[in-house]
Coordinates of N, CA and C in Angstrom, one line a residue:
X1 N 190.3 -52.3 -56.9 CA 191.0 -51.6 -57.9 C 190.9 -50.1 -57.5
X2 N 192.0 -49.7 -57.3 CA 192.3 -48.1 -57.3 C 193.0 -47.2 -58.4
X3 N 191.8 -46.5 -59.3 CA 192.4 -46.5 -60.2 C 192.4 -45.0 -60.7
X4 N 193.1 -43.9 -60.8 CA 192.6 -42.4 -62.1 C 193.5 -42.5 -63.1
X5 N 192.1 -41.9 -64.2 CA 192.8 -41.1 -65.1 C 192.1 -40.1 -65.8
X6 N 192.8 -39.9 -66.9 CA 192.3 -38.5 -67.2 C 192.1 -37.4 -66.4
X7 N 193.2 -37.6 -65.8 CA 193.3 -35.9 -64.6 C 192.1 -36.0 -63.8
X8 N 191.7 -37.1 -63.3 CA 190.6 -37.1 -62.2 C 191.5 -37.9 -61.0
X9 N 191.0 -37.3 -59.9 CA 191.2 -37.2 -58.2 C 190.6 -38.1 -57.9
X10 N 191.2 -39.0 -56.6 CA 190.4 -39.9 -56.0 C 191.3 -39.3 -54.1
X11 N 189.6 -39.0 -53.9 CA 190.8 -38.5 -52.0 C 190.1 -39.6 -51.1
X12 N 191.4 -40.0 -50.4 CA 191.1 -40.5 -49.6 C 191.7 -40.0 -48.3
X13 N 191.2 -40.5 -47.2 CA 191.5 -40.4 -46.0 C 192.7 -40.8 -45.3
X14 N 193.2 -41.0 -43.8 CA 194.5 -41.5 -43.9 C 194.8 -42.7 -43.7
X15 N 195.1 -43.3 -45.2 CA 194.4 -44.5 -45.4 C 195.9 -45.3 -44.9
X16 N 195.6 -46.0 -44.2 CA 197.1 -46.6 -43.3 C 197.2 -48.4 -43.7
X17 N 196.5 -48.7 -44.0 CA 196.2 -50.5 -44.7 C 195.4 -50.7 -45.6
X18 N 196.0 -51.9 -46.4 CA 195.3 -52.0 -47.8 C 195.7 -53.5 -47.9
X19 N 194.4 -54.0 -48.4 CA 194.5 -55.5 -48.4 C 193.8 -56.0 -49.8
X20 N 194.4 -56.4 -50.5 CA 193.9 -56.7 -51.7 C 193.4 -55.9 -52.8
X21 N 193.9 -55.1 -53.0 CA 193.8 -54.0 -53.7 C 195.0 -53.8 -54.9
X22 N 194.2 -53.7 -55.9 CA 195.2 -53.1 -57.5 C 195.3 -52.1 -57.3
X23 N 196.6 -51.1 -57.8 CA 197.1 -49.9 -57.2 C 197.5 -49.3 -58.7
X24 N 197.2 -49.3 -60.0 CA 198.3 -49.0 -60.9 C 198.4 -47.2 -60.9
X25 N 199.3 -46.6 -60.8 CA 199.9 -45.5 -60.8 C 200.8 -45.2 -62.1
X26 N 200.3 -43.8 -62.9 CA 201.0 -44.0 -63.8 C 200.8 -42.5 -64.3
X27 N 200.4 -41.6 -63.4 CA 200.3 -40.1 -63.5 C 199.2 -39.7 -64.5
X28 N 198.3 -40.0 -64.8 CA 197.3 -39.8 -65.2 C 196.5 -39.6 -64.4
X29 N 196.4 -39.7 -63.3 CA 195.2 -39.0 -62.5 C 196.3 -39.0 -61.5
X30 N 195.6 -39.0 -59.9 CA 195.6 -38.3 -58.7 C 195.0 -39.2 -57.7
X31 N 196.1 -39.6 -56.5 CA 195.4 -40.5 -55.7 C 195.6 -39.4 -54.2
X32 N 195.0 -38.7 -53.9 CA 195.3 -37.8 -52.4 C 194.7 -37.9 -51.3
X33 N 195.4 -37.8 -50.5 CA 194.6 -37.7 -49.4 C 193.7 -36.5 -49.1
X34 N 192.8 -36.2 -48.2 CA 191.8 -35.4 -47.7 C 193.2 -33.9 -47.6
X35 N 193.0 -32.7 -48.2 CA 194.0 -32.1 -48.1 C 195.2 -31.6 -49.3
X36 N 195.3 -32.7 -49.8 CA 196.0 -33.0 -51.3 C 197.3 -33.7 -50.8
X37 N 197.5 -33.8 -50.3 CA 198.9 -34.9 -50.1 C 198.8 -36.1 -50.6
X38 N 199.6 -36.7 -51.2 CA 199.9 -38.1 -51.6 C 198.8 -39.3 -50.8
X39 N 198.4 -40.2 -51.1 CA 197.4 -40.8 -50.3 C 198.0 -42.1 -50.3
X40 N 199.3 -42.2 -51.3 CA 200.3 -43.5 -50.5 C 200.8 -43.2 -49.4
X41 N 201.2 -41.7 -49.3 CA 202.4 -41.8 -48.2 C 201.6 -41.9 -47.0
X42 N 200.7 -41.9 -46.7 CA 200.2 -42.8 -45.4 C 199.8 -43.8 -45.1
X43 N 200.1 -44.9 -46.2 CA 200.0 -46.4 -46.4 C 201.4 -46.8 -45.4
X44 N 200.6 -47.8 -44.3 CA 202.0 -48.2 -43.7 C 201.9 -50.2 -44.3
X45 N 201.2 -50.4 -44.4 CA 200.7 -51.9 -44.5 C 200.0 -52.1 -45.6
X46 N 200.7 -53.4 -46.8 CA 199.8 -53.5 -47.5 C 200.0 -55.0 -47.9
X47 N 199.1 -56.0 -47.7 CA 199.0 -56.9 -47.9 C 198.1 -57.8 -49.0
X48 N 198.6 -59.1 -50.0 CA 197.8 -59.3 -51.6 C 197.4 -58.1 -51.8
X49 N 198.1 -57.5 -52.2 CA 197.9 -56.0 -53.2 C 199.1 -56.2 -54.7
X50 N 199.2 -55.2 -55.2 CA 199.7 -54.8 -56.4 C 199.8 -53.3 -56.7
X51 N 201.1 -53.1 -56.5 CA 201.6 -51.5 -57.0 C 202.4 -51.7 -58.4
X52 N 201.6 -50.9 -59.1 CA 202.4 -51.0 -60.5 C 202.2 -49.4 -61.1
X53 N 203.9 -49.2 -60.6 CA 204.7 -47.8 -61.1 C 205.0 -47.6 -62.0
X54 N 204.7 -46.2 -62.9 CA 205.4 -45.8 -64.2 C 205.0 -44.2 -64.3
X55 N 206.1 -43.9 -64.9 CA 205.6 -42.6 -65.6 C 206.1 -41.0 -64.2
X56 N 205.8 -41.8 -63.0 CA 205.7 -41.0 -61.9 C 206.5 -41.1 -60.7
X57 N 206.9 -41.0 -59.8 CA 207.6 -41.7 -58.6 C 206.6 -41.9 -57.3
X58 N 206.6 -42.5 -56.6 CA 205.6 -43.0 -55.8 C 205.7 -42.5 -54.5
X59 N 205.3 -42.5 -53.5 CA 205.6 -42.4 -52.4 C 204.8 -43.5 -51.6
X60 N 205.5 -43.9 -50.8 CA 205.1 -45.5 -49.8 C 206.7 -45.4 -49.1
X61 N 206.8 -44.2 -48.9 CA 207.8 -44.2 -47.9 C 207.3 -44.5 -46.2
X62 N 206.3 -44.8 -45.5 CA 206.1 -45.3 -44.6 C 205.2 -46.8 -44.5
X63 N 205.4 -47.3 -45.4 CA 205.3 -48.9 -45.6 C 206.2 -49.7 -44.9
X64 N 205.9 -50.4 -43.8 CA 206.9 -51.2 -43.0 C 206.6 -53.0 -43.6
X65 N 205.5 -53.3 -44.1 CA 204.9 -54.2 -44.2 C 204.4 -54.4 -45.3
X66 N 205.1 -55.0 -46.1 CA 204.2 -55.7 -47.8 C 204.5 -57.4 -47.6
X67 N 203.1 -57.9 -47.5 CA 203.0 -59.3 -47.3 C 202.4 -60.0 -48.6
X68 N 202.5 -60.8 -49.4 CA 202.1 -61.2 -50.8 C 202.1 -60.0 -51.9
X69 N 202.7 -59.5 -51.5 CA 202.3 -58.2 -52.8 C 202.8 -57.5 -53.1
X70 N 202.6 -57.7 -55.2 CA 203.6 -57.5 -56.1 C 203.8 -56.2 -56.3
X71 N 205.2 -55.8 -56.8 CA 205.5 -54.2 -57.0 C 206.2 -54.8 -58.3
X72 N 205.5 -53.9 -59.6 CA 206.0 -53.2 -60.8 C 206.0 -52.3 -60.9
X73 N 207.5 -51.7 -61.2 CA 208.2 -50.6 -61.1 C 208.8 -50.4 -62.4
X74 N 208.4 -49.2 -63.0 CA 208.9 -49.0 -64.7 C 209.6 -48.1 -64.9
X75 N 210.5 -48.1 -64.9 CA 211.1 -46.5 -65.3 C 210.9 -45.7 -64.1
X76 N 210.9 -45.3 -63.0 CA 210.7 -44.5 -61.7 C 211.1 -45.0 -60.4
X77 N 211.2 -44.0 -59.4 CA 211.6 -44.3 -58.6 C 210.0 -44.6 -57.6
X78 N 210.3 -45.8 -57.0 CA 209.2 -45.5 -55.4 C 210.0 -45.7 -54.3
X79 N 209.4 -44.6 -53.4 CA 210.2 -44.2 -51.9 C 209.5 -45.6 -50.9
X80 N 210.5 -46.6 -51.2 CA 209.8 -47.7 -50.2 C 210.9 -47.7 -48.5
X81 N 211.7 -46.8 -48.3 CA 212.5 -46.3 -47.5 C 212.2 -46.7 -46.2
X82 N 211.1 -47.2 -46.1 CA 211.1 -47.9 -44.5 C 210.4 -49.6 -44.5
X83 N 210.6 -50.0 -45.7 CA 210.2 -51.4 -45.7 C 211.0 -52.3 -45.6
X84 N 210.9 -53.0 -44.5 CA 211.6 -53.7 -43.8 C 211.4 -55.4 -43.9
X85 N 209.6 -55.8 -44.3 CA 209.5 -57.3 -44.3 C 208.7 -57.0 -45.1
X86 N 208.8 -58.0 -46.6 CA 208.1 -58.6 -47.8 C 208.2 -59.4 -48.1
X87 N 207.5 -60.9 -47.1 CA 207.4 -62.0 -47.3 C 206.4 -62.2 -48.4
X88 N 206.8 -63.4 -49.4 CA 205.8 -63.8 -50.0 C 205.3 -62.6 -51.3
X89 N 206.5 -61.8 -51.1 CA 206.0 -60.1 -52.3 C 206.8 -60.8 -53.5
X90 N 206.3 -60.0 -54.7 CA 207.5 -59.8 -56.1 C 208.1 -58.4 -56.0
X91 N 209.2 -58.5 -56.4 CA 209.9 -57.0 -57.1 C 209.9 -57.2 -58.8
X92 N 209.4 -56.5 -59.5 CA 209.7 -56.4 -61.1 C 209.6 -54.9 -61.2
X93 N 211.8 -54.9 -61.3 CA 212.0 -53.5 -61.3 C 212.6 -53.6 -62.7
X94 N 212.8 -52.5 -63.4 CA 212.8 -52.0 -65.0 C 213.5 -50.4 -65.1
X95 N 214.7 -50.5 -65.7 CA 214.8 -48.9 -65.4 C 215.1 -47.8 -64.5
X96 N 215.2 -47.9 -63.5 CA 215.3 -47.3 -62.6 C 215.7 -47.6 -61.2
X97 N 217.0 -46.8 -60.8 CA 217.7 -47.5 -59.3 C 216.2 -47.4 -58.4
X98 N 216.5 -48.1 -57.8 CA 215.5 -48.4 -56.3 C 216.3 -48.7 -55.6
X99 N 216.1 -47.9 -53.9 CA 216.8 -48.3 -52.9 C 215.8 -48.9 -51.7
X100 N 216.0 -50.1 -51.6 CA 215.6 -51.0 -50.6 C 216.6 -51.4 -49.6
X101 N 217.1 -50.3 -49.2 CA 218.4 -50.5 -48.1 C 217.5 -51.3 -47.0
X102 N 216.5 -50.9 -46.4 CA 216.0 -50.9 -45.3 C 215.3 -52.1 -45.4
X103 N 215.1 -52.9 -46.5 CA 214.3 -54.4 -46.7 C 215.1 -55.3 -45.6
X104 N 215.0 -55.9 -45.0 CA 215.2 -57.1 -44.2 C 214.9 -58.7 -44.4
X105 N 213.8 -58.6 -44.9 CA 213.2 -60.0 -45.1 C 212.3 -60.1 -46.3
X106 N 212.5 -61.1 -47.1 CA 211.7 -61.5 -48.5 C 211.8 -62.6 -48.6
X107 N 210.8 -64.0 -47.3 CA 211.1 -64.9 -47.8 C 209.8 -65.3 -49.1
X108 N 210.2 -66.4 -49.6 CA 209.5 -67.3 -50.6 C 208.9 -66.1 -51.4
X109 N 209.2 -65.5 -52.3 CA 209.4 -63.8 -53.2 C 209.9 -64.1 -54.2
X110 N 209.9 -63.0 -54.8 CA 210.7 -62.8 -56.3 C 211.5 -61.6 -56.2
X111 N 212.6 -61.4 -57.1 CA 212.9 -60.4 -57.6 C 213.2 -60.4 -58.9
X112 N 212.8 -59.6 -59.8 CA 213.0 -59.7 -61.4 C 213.4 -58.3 -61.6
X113 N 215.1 -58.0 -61.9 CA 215.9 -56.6 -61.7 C 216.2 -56.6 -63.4
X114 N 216.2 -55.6 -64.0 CA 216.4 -55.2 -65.3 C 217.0 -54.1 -65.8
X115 N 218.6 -54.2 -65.8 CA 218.8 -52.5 -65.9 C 218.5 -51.2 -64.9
X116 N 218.0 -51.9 -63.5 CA 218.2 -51.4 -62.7 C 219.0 -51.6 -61.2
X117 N 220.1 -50.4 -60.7 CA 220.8 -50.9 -59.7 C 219.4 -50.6 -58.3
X118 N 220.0 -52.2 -57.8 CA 218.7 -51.7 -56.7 C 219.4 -52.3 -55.6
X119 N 219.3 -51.5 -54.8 CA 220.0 -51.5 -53.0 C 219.4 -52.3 -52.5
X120 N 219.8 -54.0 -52.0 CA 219.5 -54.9 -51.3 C 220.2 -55.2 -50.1
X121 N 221.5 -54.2 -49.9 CA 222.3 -54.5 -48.6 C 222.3 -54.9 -47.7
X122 N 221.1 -54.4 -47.3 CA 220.2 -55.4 -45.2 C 219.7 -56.4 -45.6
X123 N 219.4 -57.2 -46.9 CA 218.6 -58.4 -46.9 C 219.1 -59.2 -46.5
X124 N 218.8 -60.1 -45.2 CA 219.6 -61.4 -44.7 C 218.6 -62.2 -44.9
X125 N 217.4 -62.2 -45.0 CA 216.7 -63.5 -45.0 C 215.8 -63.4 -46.2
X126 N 216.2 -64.5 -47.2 CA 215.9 -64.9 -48.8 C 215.4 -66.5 -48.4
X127 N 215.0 -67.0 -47.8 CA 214.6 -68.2 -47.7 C 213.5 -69.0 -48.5
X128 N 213.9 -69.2 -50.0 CA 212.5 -69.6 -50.9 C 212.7 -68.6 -51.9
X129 N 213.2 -67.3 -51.6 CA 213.0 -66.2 -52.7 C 214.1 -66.7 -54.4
X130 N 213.1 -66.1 -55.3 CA 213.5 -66.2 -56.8 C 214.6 -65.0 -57.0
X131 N 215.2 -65.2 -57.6 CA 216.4 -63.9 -58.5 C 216.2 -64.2 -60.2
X132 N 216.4 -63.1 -60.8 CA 216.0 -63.1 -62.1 C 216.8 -61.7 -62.4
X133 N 218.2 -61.4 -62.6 CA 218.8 -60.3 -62.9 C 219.2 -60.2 -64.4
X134 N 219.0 -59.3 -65.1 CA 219.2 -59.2 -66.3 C 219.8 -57.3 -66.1
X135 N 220.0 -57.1 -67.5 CA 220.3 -55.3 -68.2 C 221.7 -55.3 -67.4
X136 N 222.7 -56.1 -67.3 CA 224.1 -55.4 -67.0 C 224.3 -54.7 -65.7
X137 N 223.6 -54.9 -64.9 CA 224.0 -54.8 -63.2 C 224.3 -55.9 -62.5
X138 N 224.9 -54.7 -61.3 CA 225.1 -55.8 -60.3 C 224.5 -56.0 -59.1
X139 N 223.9 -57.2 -58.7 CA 223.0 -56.7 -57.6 C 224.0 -57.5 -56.8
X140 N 224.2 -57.3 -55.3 CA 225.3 -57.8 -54.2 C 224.1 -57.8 -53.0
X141 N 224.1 -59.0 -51.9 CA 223.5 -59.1 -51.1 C 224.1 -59.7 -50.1
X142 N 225.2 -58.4 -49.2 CA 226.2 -59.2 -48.0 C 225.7 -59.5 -47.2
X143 N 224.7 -59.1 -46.8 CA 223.9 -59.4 -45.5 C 223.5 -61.0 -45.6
X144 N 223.1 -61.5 -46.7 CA 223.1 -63.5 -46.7 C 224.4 -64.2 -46.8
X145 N 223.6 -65.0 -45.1 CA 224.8 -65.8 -44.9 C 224.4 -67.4 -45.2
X146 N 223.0 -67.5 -44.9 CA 222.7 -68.9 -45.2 C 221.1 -68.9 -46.1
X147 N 220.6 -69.7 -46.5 CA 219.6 -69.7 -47.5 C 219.1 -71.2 -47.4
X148 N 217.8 -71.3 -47.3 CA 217.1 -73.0 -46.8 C 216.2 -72.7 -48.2
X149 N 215.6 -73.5 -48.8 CA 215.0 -73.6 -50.1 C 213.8 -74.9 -49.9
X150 N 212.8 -74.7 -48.9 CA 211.9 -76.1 -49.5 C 210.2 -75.8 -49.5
X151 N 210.4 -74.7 -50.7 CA 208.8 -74.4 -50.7 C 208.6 -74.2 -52.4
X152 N 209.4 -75.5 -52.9 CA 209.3 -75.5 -54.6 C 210.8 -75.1 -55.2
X153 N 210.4 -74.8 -56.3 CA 211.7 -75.2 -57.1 C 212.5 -73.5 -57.0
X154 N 213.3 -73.8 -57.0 CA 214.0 -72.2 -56.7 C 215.0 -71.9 -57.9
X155 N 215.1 -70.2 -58.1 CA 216.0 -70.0 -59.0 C 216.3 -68.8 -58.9
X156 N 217.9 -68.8 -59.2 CA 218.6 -67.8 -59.1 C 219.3 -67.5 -60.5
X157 N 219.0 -66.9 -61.4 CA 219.4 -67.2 -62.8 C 219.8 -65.0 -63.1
X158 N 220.9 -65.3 -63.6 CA 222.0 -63.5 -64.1 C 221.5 -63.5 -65.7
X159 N 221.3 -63.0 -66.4 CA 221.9 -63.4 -67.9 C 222.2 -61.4 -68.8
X160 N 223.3 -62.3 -69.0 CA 223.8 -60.8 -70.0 C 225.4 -60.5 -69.6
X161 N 225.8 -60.2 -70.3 CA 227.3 -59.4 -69.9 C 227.3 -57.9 -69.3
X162 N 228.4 -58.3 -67.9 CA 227.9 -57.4 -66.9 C 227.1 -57.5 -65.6
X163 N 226.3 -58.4 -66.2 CA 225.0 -58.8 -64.9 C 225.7 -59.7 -64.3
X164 N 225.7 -59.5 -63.1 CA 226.5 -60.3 -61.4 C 225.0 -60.1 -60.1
X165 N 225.3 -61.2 -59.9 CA 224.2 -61.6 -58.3 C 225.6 -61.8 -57.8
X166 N 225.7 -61.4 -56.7 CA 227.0 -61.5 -55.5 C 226.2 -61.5 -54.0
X167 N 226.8 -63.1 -53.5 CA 226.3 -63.0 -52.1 C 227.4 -63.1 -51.7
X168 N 228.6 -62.2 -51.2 CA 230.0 -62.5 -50.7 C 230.5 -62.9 -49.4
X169 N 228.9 -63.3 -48.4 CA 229.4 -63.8 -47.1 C 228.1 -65.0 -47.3
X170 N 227.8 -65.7 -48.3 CA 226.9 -66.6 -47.9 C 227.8 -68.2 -47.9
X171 N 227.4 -68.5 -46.4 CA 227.8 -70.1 -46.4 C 227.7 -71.8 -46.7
X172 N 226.0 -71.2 -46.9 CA 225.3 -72.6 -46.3 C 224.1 -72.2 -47.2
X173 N 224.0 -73.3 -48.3 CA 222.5 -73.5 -49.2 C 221.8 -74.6 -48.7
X174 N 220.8 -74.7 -48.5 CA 219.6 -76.1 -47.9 C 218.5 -75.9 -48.7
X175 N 218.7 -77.1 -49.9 CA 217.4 -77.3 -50.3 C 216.8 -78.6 -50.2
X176 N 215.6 -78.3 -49.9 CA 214.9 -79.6 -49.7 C 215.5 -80.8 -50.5
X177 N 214.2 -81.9 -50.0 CA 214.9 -83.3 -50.5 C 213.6 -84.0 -51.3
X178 N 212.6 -83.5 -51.1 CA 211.0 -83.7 -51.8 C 211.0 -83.0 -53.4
X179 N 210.0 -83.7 -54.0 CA 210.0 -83.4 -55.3 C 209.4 -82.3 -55.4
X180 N 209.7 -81.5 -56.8 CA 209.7 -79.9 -56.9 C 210.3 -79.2 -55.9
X181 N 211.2 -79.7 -55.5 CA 212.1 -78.4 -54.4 C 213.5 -78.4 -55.1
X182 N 213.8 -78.6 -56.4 CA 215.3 -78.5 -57.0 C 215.5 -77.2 -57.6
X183 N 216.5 -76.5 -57.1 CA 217.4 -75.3 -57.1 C 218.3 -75.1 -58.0
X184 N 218.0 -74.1 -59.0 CA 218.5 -73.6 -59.9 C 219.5 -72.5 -60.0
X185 N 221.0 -72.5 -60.5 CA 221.5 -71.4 -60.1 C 221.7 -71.6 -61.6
X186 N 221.6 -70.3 -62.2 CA 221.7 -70.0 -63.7 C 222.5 -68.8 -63.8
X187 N 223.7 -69.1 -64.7 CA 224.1 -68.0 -65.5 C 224.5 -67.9 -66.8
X188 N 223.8 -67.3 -67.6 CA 223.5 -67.2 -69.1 C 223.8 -66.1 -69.7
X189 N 224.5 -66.3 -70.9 CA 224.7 -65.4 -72.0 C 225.7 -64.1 -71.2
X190 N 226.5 -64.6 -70.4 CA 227.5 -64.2 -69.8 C 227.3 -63.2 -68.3
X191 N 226.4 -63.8 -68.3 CA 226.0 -63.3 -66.8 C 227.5 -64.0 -65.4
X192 N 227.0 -63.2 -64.4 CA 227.6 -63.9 -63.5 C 227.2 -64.1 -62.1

């Protein structure tokens, strides 16, 4: 657990990997590096961790690598601008665009988007990954062309008027044939 508040400092070094570690951020304190700079923005790797954003905007703009690990994002932006593979990660974004142009891969993942537009454009490979869009966006993801499903029950579920999931070049769904591997496409209360 990495944690300030009440306007207290925590410095670290240039701390480049983080493995299992609670991250909550929420501008009440100060996480810096030796120097005062941000002491995310030299996080390139973080694997079973947990970032949970509010209040502040983040910096993890040189993160190439989030492996099992969740990001809650409230109301702010975080600079994840060079993350490229989050297998096995959640997104629970709330409020605020987020741009994940540069994401590539999220297999067996989540996303849970609320009212916020968030840049999925490079994602080609969802293999196992959850959708959960709600708050009247649209999230579009041209880059999937095909989608294999056999690591549990899968769901892809819009709900609200306005709210659209658009994959407009996807061809080919494969879900397993074993129990708990049935695939859910949901659209509710006028989602689409």
């Amino acid at each position: 657990w990495l944690e300030t508040v009440q306007n207290g400092t925590i410095e670290l070094g240039a701390l480049t990997s983080v493995r299992g570690v609670y991250i909550p951020i929420d501008g009440t304190g100060t996480l810096a590096a030796v120097g005062g700079a941000s002491a995310t923005a030299t996080i390139t790797s973080l694997q079973h961790s947990r970032i949970e954003a509010s209040n502040v905007a983040v910096d993890l703009s040189n993160v190439t690598n989030a492996f099992s690990t969740d990001f809650i994002i409230n109301n702010v932006t975080v600079d994840l601008s060079h993350l490229a593979s989050a297998n096995q990660a959640s997104f629970n974004v709330t409020g605020a665009d987020q741009d994940l142009s540069s994401l590539g891969s999220v297999t067996d993942g989540s996303f849970a988007i609320n009212g916020s537009n968030v840049d999925l454009s490079n994602l080609a490979d969802i293999d196992g990954t959850d959708f959960y869009i709600g708050g009247s966006v649209p999230v579009t993801l041209p880059s999937v062309t095909s989608v294999t499903n056999t690591s549990g029950d899968g769901v892809w579920q819009v709900t609200g008027s306005n709210t659209v999931l658009s994959f407009p070049n996807l061809t080919t769904v494969s879900n397993g044939t074993s129990a708990n591997q049935d695939f859910y496409i949901q659209a509710l209360q006028g989602g689409r």
